[in-house]
Amino acid sequence: MNAAYLHLPVALIFAPALLSVINRIKALFAGRTGPPLLQPYYDLAKLLKKGAVYSRTTTWVFRMNPIIGLSAVLVALAFIPFAGSVAVLATKGDIFILAYVLGLARFFLIIAALDAGSSFEGMGASREAQFSALTEPAFLVGLAAVSRATGGLSLSEMYGALSFQTWMSIGPIVLLVAAAFLIVLLTENARIPVDDPNTHLELTMIHEVMVLDYSGPDLAMIFYASALKLWIFGSLLVGLVLPIHGANLWLDALAAYGGMVIMAVCVGVIESCMARLRLLRIPQLLVAASSLSILAFLLLLR
Amino acid sequence: MTSFFDAIMVLLILTNLALLGTSRLRTCIHICALQGLLLGTLPLTTTIELISFRAFLLAGGGMVMKAIVFPRLLERTLQDTHVQREVEPFIGYSISLLAGIGLLGFSLWLGSRLPLPSMITSPLVIPVSFFMMMVGLLLIVSRKKALTQVLGYLVMENGIYAFGVAISPEAPFLVEMGMLLDAFVAVFIMGILMFHINREFDHIDTDRLSVLKD
């Protein structure tokens, strides 16, 4: 049996736990005890028990968004190879399916935010559209560079072909792509140098402002979808940085899950040590990420 | 060992891109110092079989000059002239970064077209040195402050140095040392010049010098 069928349920169960690892690291830096490790699950359970409230200005678009968002992320998760195993839905060219399925979720998030009729959410939607247009080149060109380096056409082939041999031969290039992916991860998941996940009422926030009008099960779905999104980008980054494919399946899985925890710790450390960038500086960071990816790709073309 | 050499090359490219993207003058100077340090290690990595006295002298001289002396001189100028800490570019940072990537692509293409002597240590070194010269030019024409123009000049000189190291066995030692001395004198004189410009006009914005009439 393919190991991916085991990795998928683990991702579904443990994705919110990554968020609590990040929160615990931030609490550690601030000298607080921090919320319990199961806090995201308590939040989800609490939200699922509540009823949803809809504003009279909203239409079906607003109500569809959480469902489309969650299902798109679930589909995207099925394309992600984990610990060197072949993903459940691996096909040739699934890089583009991944990018556009996530793009679909983002499109609905944006028009649902516009549908809510709040000027505040409109600002968030505009920023999300701008920044995601700048992240996508970094992400896609980075994946193209990995594809060029490994000769694979699907994500599973690409990540399966990566090994420490790759690090020995083209280490600097892999490092460039990894740095670009880290910036993409922080941007896509609304993490600190770009956006602050804790603020709900600030003029410069991006992601959180777009979900202000959701409540109850809808908010639970959005929250769960964002946790899964962190898992998706995290596993792409960890697969690149720690390509451990030994003989033993269990050891590989252990290394990959350890890598995910380390990734969450790194995100927590970054969030604790950095201030959020000025809104005008964010496009510059994203262009820098794109140029890292393009640089890696150009060096491979040589 | 080529992997290590390539890593230094990639780091050099990154320092150039960072120079194009940073807004603080002091950070720019520090990046330039880092670039000098990286360049200083090049003569040691190219001749790994026989680390000669000459390679050591070249590496040591380069590192001391480019990583310690030049940055110190520029920082002193920065303090003395009390300029604003921002770079004030004519071309925005994001556009400069993209232009830098374009220049890199161009120099990789140029490097692949040139017939080269077989003694080259890494195929990356020629494109990177071209890239550094072009970034230096871009810094000179696209930034307002006289100080950044000196930095651009230094980056260009670094590019020429990298080119020289690449064909190290052929280039005479005296030429390299002479070049280093020239750069030193240039930075020294430019520092004094900037101080005087600043005292005369209260700023070192070069675009405002062009409106002067005698």
Short mmCIF file of N, CA and C in Angstrom, two decimals, chain A residues 167-169 171-173 176 281 283-284 287-288 291-292 294-295 298-299 302, chain B residues 3 6-7 10 13-14 17 21 23 93-94 97-98 101 104-105 108 123-124:
data_model
loop_
_atom_site.label_atom_id
_atom_site.label_comp_id
_atom_site.label_asym_id
_atom_site.label_seq_id
_atom_site.Cartn_x
_atom_site.Cartn_y
_atom_site.Cartn_z
N TRP A 167 21.89 18.02 -2.85
CA TRP A 167 22.49 19.08 -2.04
C TRP A 167 23.99 19.17 -2.29
N MET A 168 24.63 18.00 -2.49
CA MET A 168 26.07 18.02 -2.71
C MET A 168 26.40 18.69 -4.05
N SER A 169 25.59 18.38 -5.09
CA SER A 169 25.97 18.87 -6.42
C SER A 169 25.50 20.29 -6.66
N GLY A 171 23.89 22.43 -4.23
CA GLY A 171 23.43 22.95 -2.95
C GLY A 171 23.01 24.41 -2.96
N PRO A 172 23.86 25.33 -3.50
CA PRO A 172 23.49 26.75 -3.47
C PRO A 172 22.15 27.02 -4.14
N ILE A 173 21.89 26.29 -5.24
CA ILE A 173 20.66 26.54 -5.98
C ILE A 173 19.45 26.07 -5.18
N LEU A 176 18.66 28.58 -2.60
CA LEU A 176 17.95 29.75 -3.13
C LEU A 176 16.46 29.47 -3.22
N ARG A 281 6.75 48.10 1.83
CA ARG A 281 7.96 47.31 1.64
C ARG A 281 7.66 45.87 1.26
N PRO A 283 5.78 44.41 -1.21
CA PRO A 283 6.03 44.02 -2.60
C PRO A 283 7.51 43.83 -2.89
N GLN A 284 8.34 44.66 -2.24
CA GLN A 284 9.79 44.54 -2.44
C GLN A 284 10.30 43.18 -1.97
N VAL A 287 9.16 40.64 -4.51
CA VAL A 287 9.98 40.69 -5.73
C VAL A 287 11.33 40.04 -5.46
N ALA A 288 11.86 40.26 -4.24
CA ALA A 288 13.13 39.63 -3.88
C ALA A 288 12.99 38.11 -3.92
N SER A 291 12.98 37.03 -7.39
CA SER A 291 14.28 37.07 -8.05
C SER A 291 15.18 35.93 -7.56
N LEU A 292 14.98 35.47 -6.31
CA LEU A 292 15.74 34.30 -5.85
C LEU A 292 15.38 33.08 -6.71
N ILE A 294 14.03 33.07 -9.74
CA ILE A 294 14.48 33.24 -11.13
C ILE A 294 15.99 33.01 -11.22
N LEU A 295 16.71 33.49 -10.20
CA LEU A 295 18.16 33.29 -10.17
C LEU A 295 18.49 31.80 -10.17
N LEU A 298 17.77 30.45 -13.62
CA LEU A 298 18.77 30.87 -14.60
C LEU A 298 20.06 30.08 -14.44
N LEU A 299 20.44 29.84 -13.17
CA LEU A 299 21.69 29.12 -12.93
C LEU A 299 21.57 27.67 -13.42
N ARG A 302 21.94 27.20 -17.35
CA ARG A 302 23.27 27.37 -17.90
C ARG A 302 23.75 26.10 -18.61
N SER B 3 32.02 23.02 -5.91
CA SER B 3 30.75 23.35 -5.28
C SER B 3 30.93 24.54 -4.32
N ASP B 6 31.34 27.58 -6.41
CA ASP B 6 30.04 28.00 -6.92
C ASP B 6 29.21 28.67 -5.83
N ALA B 7 29.32 28.16 -4.60
CA ALA B 7 28.58 28.76 -3.50
C ALA B 7 29.01 30.21 -3.31
N VAL B 10 27.45 32.29 -6.06
CA VAL B 10 26.04 32.57 -5.83
C VAL B 10 25.89 33.63 -4.74
N ILE B 13 26.49 36.97 -6.25
CA ILE B 13 25.30 37.44 -6.98
C ILE B 13 24.28 37.99 -5.99
N LEU B 14 24.10 37.26 -4.88
CA LEU B 14 23.11 37.70 -3.88
C LEU B 14 23.50 39.04 -3.27
N LEU B 17 22.45 41.68 -5.69
CA LEU B 17 21.01 41.92 -5.69
C LEU B 17 20.61 42.66 -4.42
N GLY B 21 18.61 46.25 -3.73
CA GLY B 21 17.34 46.28 -3.02
C GLY B 21 17.34 47.02 -1.70
N SER B 23 17.71 50.03 1.12
CA SER B 23 17.45 51.47 1.10
C SER B 23 18.40 52.22 2.01
N TYR B 93 13.26 50.36 -5.86
CA TYR B 93 14.03 49.18 -5.45
C TYR B 93 13.57 47.93 -6.18
N SER B 94 12.23 47.75 -6.30
CA SER B 94 11.74 46.54 -6.95
C SER B 94 12.16 46.52 -8.42
N LEU B 97 15.74 45.66 -8.71
CA LEU B 97 15.95 44.22 -8.51
C LEU B 97 15.65 43.46 -9.80
N LEU B 98 14.52 43.81 -10.43
CA LEU B 98 14.15 43.13 -11.67
C LEU B 98 15.18 43.42 -12.75
N ILE B 101 18.06 41.20 -12.21
CA ILE B 101 17.83 39.84 -12.72
C ILE B 101 18.01 39.81 -14.23
N LEU B 104 21.56 39.87 -15.04
CA LEU B 104 22.17 38.56 -14.77
C LEU B 104 21.92 37.61 -15.93
N GLY B 105 20.66 37.61 -16.41
CA GLY B 105 20.34 36.76 -17.56
C GLY B 105 21.19 37.14 -18.76
N LEU B 108 24.78 35.96 -18.22
CA LEU B 108 24.91 34.51 -18.39
C LEU B 108 24.94 34.16 -19.88
N PRO B 123 32.75 27.79 -14.74
CA PRO B 123 32.08 28.48 -15.85
C PRO B 123 31.24 29.67 -15.39
N LEU B 124 31.01 29.74 -14.06
CA LEU B 124 30.15 30.80 -13.53
C LEU B 124 30.90 32.11 -13.35
#
